[in-house]
Coordinates of C-alpha atoms in Angstrom, one line a residue:
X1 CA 8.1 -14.3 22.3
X2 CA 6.5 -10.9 21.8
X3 CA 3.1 -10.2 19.6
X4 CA 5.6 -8.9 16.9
X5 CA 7.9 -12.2 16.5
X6 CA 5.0 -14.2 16.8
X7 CA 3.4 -12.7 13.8
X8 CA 6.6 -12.8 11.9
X9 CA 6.8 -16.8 12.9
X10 CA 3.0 -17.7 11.9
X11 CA 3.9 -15.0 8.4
X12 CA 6.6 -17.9 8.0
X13 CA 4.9 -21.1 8.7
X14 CA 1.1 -20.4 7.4
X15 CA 1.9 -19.9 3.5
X16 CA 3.5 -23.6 4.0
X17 CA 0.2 -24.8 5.9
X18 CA -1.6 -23.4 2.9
X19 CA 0.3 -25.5 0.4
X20 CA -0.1 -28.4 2.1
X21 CA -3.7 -28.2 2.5
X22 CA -4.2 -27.6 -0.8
X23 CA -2.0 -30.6 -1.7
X24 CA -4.3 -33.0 0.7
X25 CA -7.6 -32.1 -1.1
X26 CA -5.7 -32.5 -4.4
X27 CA -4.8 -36.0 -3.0
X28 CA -8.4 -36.4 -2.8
X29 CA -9.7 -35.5 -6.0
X30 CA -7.7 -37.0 -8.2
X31 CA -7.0 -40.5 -6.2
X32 CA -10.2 -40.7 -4.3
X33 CA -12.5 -39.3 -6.3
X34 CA -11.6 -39.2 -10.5
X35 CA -8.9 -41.8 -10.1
X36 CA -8.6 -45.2 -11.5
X37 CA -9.5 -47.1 -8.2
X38 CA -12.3 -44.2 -7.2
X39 CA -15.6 -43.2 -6.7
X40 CA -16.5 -42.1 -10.1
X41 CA -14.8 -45.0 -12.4
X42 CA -15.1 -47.7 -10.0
X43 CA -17.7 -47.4 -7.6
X44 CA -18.6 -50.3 -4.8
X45 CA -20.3 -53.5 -6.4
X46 CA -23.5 -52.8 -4.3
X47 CA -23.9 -49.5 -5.2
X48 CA -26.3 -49.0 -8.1
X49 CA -24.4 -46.3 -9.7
X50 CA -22.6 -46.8 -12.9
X51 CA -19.1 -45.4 -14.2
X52 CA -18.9 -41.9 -14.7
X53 CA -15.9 -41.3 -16.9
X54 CA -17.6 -38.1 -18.4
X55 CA -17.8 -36.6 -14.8
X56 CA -14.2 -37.2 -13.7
X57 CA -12.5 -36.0 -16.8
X58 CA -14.9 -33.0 -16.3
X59 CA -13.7 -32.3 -13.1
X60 CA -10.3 -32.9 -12.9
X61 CA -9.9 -30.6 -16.0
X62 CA -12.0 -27.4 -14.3
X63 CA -10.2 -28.2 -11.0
X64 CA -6.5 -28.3 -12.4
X65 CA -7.4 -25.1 -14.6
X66 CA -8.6 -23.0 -11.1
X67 CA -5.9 -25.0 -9.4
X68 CA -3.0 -23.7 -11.6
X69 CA -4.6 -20.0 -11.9
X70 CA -4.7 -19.9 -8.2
X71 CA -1.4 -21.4 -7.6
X72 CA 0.1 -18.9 -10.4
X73 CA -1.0 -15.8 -8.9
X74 CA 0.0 -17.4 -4.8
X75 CA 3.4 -18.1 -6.4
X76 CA 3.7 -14.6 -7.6
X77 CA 2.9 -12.7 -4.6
X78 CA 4.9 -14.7 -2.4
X79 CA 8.0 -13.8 -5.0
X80 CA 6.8 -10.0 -4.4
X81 CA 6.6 -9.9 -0.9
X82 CA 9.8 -11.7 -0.7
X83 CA 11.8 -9.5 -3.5
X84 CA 9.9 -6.3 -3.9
X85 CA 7.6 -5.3 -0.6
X86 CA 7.5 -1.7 -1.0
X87 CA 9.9 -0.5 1.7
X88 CA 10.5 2.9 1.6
X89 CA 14.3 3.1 2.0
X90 CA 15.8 4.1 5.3
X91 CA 17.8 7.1 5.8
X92 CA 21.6 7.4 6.3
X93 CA 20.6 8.4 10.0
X94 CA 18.7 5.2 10.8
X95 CA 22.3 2.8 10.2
X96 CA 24.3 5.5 11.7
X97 CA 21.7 5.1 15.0
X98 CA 22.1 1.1 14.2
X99 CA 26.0 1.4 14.5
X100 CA 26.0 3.5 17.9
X101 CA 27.2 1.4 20.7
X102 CA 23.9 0.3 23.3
X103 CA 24.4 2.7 26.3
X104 CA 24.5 5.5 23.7
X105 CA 21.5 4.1 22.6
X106 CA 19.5 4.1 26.1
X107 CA 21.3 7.6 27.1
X108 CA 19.7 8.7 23.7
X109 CA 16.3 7.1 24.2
X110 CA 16.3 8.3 28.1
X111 CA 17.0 12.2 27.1
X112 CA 14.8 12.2 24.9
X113 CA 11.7 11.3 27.4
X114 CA 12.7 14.4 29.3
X115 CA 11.6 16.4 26.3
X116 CA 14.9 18.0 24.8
X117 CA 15.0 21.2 23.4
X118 CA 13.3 20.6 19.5
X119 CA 15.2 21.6 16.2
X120 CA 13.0 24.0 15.1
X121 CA 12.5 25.5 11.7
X122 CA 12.1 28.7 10.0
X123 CA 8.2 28.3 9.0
X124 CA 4.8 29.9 10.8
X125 CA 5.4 31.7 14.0
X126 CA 4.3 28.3 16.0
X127 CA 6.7 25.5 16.1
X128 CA 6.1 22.6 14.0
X129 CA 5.7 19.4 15.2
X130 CA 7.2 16.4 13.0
X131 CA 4.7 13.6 14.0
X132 CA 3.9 10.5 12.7
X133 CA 0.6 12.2 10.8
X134 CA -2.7 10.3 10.5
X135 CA -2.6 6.6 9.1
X136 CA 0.7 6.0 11.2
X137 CA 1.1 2.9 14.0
X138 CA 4.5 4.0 15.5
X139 CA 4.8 7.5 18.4
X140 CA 7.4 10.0 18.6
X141 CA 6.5 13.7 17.7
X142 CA 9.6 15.0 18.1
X143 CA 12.1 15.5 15.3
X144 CA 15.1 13.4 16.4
X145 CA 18.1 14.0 17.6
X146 CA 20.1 14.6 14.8
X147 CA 23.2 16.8 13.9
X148 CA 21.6 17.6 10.2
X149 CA 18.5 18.0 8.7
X150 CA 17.3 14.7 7.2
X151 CA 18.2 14.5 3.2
X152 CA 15.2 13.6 1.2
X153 CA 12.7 17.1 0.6
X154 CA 13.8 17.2 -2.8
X155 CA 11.8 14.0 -3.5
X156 CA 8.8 15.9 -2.5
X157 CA 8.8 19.5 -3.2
X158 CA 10.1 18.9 -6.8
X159 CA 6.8 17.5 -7.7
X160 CA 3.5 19.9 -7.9
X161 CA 1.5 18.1 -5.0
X162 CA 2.6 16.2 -2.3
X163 CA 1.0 15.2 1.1
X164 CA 2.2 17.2 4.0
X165 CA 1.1 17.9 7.7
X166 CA -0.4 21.0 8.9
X167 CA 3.0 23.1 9.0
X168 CA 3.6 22.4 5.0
X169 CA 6.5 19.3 6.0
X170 CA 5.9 16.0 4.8
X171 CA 5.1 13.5 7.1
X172 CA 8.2 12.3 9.4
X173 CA 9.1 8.4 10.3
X174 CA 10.6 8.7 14.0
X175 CA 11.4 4.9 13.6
X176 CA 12.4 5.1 10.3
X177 CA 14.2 8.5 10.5
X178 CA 12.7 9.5 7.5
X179 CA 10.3 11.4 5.3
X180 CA 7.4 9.1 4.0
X181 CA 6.3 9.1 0.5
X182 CA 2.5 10.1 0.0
X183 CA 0.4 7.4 1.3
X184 CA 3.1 5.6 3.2
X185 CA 2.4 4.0 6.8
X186 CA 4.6 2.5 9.1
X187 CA 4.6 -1.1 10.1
X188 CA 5.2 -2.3 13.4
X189 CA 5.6 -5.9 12.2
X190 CA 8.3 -5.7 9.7
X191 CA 9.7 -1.9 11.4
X192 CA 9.9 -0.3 7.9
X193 CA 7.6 2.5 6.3
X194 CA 5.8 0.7 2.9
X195 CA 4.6 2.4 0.2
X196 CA 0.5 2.6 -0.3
X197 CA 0.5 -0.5 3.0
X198 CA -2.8 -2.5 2.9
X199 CA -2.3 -5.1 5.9
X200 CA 0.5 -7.5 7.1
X201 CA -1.3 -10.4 6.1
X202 CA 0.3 -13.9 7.5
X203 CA -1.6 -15.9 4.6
X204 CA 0.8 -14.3 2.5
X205 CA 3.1 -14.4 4.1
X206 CA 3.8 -10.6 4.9
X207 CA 2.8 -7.2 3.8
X208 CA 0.3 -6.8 1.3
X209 CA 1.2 -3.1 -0.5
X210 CA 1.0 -1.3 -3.6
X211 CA 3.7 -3.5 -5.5
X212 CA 1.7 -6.7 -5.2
X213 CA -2.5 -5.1 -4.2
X214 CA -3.0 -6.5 -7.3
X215 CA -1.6 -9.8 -7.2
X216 CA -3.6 -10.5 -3.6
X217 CA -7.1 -10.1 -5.6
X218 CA -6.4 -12.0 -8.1
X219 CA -5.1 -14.9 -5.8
X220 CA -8.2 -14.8 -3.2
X221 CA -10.4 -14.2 -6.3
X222 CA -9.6 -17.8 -7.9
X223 CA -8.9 -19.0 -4.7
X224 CA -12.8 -18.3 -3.4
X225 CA -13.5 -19.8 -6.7
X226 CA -11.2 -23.1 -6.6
X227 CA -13.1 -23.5 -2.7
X228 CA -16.9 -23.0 -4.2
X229 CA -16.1 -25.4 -6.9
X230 CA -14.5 -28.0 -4.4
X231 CA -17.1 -27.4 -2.1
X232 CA -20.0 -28.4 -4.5
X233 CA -18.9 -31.2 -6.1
X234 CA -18.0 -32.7 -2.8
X235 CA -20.7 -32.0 -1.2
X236 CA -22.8 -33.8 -4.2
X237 CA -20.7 -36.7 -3.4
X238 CA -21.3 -36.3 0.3
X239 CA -24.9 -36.3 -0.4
X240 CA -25.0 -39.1 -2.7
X241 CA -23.3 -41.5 0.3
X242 CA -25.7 -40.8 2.6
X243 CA -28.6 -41.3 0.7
X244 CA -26.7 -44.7 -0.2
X245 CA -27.0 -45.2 3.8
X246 CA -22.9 -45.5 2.6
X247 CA -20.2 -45.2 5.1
X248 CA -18.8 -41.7 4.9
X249 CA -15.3 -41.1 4.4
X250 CA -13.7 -38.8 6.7
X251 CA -11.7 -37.3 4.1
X252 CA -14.3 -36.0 2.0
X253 CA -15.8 -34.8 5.2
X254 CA -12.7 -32.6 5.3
X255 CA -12.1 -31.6 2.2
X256 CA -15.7 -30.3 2.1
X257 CA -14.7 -28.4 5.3
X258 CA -12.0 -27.0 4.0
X259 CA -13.6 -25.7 0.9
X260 CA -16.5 -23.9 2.9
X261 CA -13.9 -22.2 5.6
X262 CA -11.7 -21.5 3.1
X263 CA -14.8 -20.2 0.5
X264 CA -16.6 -18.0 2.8
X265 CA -13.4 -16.0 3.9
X266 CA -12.2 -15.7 0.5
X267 CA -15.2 -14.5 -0.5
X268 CA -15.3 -11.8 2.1
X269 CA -11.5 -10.7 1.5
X270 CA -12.6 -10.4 -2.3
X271 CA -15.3 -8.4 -1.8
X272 CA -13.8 -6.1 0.8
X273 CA -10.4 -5.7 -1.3
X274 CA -12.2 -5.2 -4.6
X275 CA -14.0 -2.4 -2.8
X276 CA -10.9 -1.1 -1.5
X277 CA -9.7 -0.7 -5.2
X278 CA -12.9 1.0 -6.5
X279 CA -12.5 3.2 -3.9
X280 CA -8.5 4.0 -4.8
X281 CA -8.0 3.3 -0.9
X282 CA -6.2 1.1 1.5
X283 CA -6.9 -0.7 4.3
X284 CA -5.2 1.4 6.8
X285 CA -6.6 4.4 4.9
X286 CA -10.1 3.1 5.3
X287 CA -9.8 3.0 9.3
X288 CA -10.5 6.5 9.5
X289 CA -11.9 7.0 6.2
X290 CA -15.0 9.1 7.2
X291 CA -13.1 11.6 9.8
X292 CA -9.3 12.0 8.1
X293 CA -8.5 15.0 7.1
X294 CA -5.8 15.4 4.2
X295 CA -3.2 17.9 4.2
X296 CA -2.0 18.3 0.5
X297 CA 1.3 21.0 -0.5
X298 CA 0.4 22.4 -4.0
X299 CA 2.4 24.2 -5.9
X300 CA 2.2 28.0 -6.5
X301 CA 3.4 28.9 -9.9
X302 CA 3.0 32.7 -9.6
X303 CA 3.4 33.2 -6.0
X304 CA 1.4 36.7 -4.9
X305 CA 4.3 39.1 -4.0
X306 CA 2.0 42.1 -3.3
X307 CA 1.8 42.1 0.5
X308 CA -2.4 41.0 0.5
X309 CA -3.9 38.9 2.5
X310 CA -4.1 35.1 1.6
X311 CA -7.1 32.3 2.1
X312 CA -4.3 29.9 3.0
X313 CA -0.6 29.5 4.4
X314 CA 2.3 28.7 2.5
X315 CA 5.4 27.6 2.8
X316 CA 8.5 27.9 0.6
X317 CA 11.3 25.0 -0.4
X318 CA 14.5 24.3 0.2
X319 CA 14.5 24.7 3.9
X320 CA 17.3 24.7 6.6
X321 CA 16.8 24.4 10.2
X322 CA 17.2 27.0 12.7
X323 CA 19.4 26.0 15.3
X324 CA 22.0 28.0 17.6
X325 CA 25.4 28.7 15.1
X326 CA 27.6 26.4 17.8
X327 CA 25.3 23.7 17.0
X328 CA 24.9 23.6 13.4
X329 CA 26.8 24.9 10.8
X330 CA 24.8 27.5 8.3
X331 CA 22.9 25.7 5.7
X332 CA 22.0 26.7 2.5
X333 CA 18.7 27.1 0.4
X334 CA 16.9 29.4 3.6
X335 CA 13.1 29.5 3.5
X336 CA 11.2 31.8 5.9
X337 CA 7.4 31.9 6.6
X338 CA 5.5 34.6 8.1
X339 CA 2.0 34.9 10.2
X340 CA 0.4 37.7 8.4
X341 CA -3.3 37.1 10.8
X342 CA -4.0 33.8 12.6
X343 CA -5.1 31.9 9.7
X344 CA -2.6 33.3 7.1
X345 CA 0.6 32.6 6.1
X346 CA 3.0 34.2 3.3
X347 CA 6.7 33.7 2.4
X348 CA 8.9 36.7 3.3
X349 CA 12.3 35.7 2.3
X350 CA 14.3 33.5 1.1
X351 CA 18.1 33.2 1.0
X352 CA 20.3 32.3 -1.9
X353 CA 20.4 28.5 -3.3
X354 CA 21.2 26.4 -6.2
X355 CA 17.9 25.6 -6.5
X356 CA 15.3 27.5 -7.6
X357 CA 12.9 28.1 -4.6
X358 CA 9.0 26.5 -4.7
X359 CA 6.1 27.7 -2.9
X360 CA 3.5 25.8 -2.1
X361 CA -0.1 26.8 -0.4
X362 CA -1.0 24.4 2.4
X363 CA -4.4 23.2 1.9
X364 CA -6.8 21.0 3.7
X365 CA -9.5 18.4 1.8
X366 CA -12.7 18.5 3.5
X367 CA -13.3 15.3 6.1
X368 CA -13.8 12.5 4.5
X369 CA -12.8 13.5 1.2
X370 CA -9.7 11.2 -0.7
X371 CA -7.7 13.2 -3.0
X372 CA -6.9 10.2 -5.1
X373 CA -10.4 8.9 -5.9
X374 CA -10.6 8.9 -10.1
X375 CA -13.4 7.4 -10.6
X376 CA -14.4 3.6 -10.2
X377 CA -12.9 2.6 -13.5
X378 CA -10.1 4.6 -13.4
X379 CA -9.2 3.4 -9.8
X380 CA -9.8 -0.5 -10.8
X381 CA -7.5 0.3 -13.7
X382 CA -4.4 2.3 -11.4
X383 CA -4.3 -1.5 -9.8
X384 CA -5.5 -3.6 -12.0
X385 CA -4.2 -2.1 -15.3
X386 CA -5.5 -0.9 -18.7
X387 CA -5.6 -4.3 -20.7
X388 CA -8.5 -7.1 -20.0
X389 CA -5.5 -9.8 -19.9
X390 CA -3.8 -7.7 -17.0
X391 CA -6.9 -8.1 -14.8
X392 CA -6.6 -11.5 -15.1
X393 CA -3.4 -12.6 -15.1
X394 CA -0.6 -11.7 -12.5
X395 CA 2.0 -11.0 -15.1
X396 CA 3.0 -7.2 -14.7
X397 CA 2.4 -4.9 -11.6
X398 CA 0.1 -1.8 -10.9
X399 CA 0.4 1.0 -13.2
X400 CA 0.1 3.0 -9.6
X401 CA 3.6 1.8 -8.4
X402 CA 4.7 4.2 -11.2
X403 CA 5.7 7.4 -8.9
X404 CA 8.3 9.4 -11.4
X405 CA 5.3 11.4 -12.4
X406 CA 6.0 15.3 -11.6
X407 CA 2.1 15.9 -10.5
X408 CA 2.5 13.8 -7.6
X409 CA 3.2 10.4 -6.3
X410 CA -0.5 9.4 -7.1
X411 CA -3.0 10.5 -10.0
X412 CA -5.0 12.9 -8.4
X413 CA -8.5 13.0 -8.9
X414 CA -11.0 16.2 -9.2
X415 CA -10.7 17.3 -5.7
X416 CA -7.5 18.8 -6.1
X417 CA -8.3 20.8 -9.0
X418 CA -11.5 22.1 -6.7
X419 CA -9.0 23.1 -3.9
X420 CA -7.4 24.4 -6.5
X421 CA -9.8 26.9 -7.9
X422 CA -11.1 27.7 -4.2
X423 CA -8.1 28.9 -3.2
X424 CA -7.3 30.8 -6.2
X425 CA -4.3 28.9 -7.6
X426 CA -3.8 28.3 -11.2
X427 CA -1.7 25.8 -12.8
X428 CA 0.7 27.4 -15.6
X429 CA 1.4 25.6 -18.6
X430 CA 4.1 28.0 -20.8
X431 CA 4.2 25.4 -23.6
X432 CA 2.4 23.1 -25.4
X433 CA 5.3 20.3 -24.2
X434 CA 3.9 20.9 -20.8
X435 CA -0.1 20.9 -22.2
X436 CA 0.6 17.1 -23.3
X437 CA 2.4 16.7 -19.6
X438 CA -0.5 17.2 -18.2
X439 CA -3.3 15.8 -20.4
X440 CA -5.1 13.1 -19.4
X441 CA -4.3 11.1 -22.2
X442 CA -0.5 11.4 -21.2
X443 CA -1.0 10.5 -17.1
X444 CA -2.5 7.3 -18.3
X445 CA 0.3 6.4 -20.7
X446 CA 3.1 7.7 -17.9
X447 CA 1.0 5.0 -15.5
X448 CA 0.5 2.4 -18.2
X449 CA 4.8 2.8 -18.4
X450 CA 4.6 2.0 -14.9
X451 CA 3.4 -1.5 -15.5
X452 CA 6.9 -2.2 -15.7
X453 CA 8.8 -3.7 -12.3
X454 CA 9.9 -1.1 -10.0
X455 CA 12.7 -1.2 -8.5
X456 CA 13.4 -2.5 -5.3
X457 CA 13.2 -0.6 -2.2

């Protein structure tokens, strides 16, 4: 069994263990410790302790209320990683791959280690590389072998801003055979690309993403709770026996066990994902948070067609590979790219299309920087929502997993708009219909719309 099936098995079999150890301590409570024949109503006939009917109606009631809190949100995000992961879909070229007979397969996979001749594209005078891009666990830098461009740009260059690599592309899945959405990384584990990834967690049971971020706090959150409060009234108890010089029972000594194991790392996943949300960042994202560098396509309304020289490259959509004519049939919607110096970049021409060509200026945030940070508030409420009940209870999902925005995938935050003005781009709003657009006030209803479930991937 390889490291990936054995993750997928323990993915499978923990979220069970879980349940079960959660029904054991409940087993204790309520029959060993508030119960009719228990340590709180009928304690031992040498013991000079009284009833304590107060106490064990007390607790049962607090530990059923954390119980059924943490149990509600558990219960949700196993239904979400089961139903609604946030896979990005894979591309008509990954089930034709799927359906090629095996030798074709390892003839395929041996040509291309001796380094075929790339698909290149009409762009800066040096070739672009379609990589995996920072943030990315799977290889392959080469755009595969495949006898048409893959379908898919339009999702990206029909918005304003979207994440790209160097050459102006977005980022390309070599396993996935396909372009990934802003803020997508590929995991090994499952082999699919998932939208805004945090981890593959096995407690849950499988990825932990954008569609269910949300959902994962509030379910370590009262979890960390449920342990503290478990943990202190049993180790009262605990305490109580032994100054009694009373025989200790072995399953309070595990439940109290439990509750501190289980207590300090839910404590430490709370703190570290509830930072992750102030942040607006991931996981993955935060591996190379202080050194990654973000390569962001934003839209030129008013493209300079004068001929001067430019602070920054650009790069003009739809596109169409440039291949030998016995290989590929001509394609529509042609794009070209020029080197004007060795830091500039301008469109030169562009060939006839049914849709209306896009530039867009390539430009780079400085290390370190992330484009979607809004603020701590307004990044707690793009996962946790805009209502105090939403934070609370696991009932509708992130108003980020709303992407049918035409900014961009994500709300951007002020960097942008200081990239922006450096480079000398201004957005153009012709009418007032486009003013409310792109007010504030209208993002945050457009995300609050988003609360809604998306669909499935």
């Amino acid at each position: 069994m390889n490291q990936k099936a054995f993750n997928l098995f323990i993915a499978r079999i923990v979220p069970v263990i879980l349940i079960g150890l959660v029904g054991y301590v409940t087993w204790i409570v309520v029959v060993q410790i508030c119960g009719r024949v228990s340590y709180l109503l009928h304690p031992l006939s040498t013991a000079p302790r009284a009833r304590r009917s107060g106490a064990a109606i007390a607790i049962l009631i607090i530990y059923f209320i954390l119980l059924a809190l943490m149990a509600v949100c558990y219960l949700r995000l196993l239904q979400t990683v089961v139903t609604n992961p946030g896979y990005v879909p894979r591309s008509t070229h990954w089930y034709q791959q799927q359906k090629q007979p095996k030798q074709t397969k390892v003839s395929s996979s041996n040509s291309s280690q001796e380094k075929p001749k790339r698909k290149t594209w009409h762009s800066h005078s040096r070739q672009p590389e379609f990589s995996e891009g920072e943030g990315s666990s799977t290889g392959g830098s080469f755009y595969p072998n495949i006898t048409a461009p893959a379908s898919g740009l339009e999702n990206f260059y029909t918005k304003d801003v979207f994440v790209c690599q160097n050459d102006g592309r977005p980022i390309w899945c070599s396993t996935c055979l396909n372009w990934k959405p802003d803020r997508a990384h590929h995991c090994r584990e499952v082999e699919r690309c998932v939208r805004k990834m945090d981890h593959f967690c096995p407690w849950v049971g499988g990825i932990v993403s954008e569609t269910n971020f949300k959902f994962f706090l509030q379910f370590v959150t009262y979890g960390t709770l449920y342990c503290i409060f478990v943990g202190v009234f049993m180790a009262i108890f605990v305490a109580e026996k032994r100054r009694a010089h009373e025989e200790l029972n072995i399953h309070w000594i595990l439940a109290l066990a439990f509750a501190i194991l289980f207590g300090l790392f839910g404590a430490g996943m709370t703190g570290g994902t509830l930072q992750l949300i102030l942040m607006n960042s991931t996981t993955v994202e935060n591996l190379s948070r202080k050194t990654r560098v973000t390569y962001l396509a934003v839209h030129i309304p008013r493209p300079d067609t004068s001929g001067a020289l430019l602070s920054y490259r650009t790069i003009t959509y739809p596109l169409r590979p440039h291949v030998p004519a016995n290989e590929l049939p001509a394609q529509p919607a042609v794009s070209e790219t020029s080197q004007t110096n060795t830091n500039v970049t301008t469109s030169t021409s562009t060939s006839p299309s049914t849709t209306p060509p896009r530039t867009f200026a390539i430009l780079a945030t400085a290390p370190g920087i992330n484009p979607w940070n809004l603020g701590f508030l307004t990044n707690f409420q793009e996962v946790m929502g805009y209502h105090p009940w939403d934070w609370f209870l696991p009932l509708k999902y992130s108003p980020c997993c709303n992407h049918s925005s035409g900014e961009s995938d994500f709300p951007l935050g002020p960097v942008v708009d200081r990239l922006r003005k450096e480079a000398g781009i201004s957005v153009m709003i012709d009418t007032q219909a486009d003013a409310s657009e792109h007010s504030p006030s209208r993002r945050r209803k457009r995300r609050r719309r988003g609360d809604e479930e998306p669909s499935v991937g």
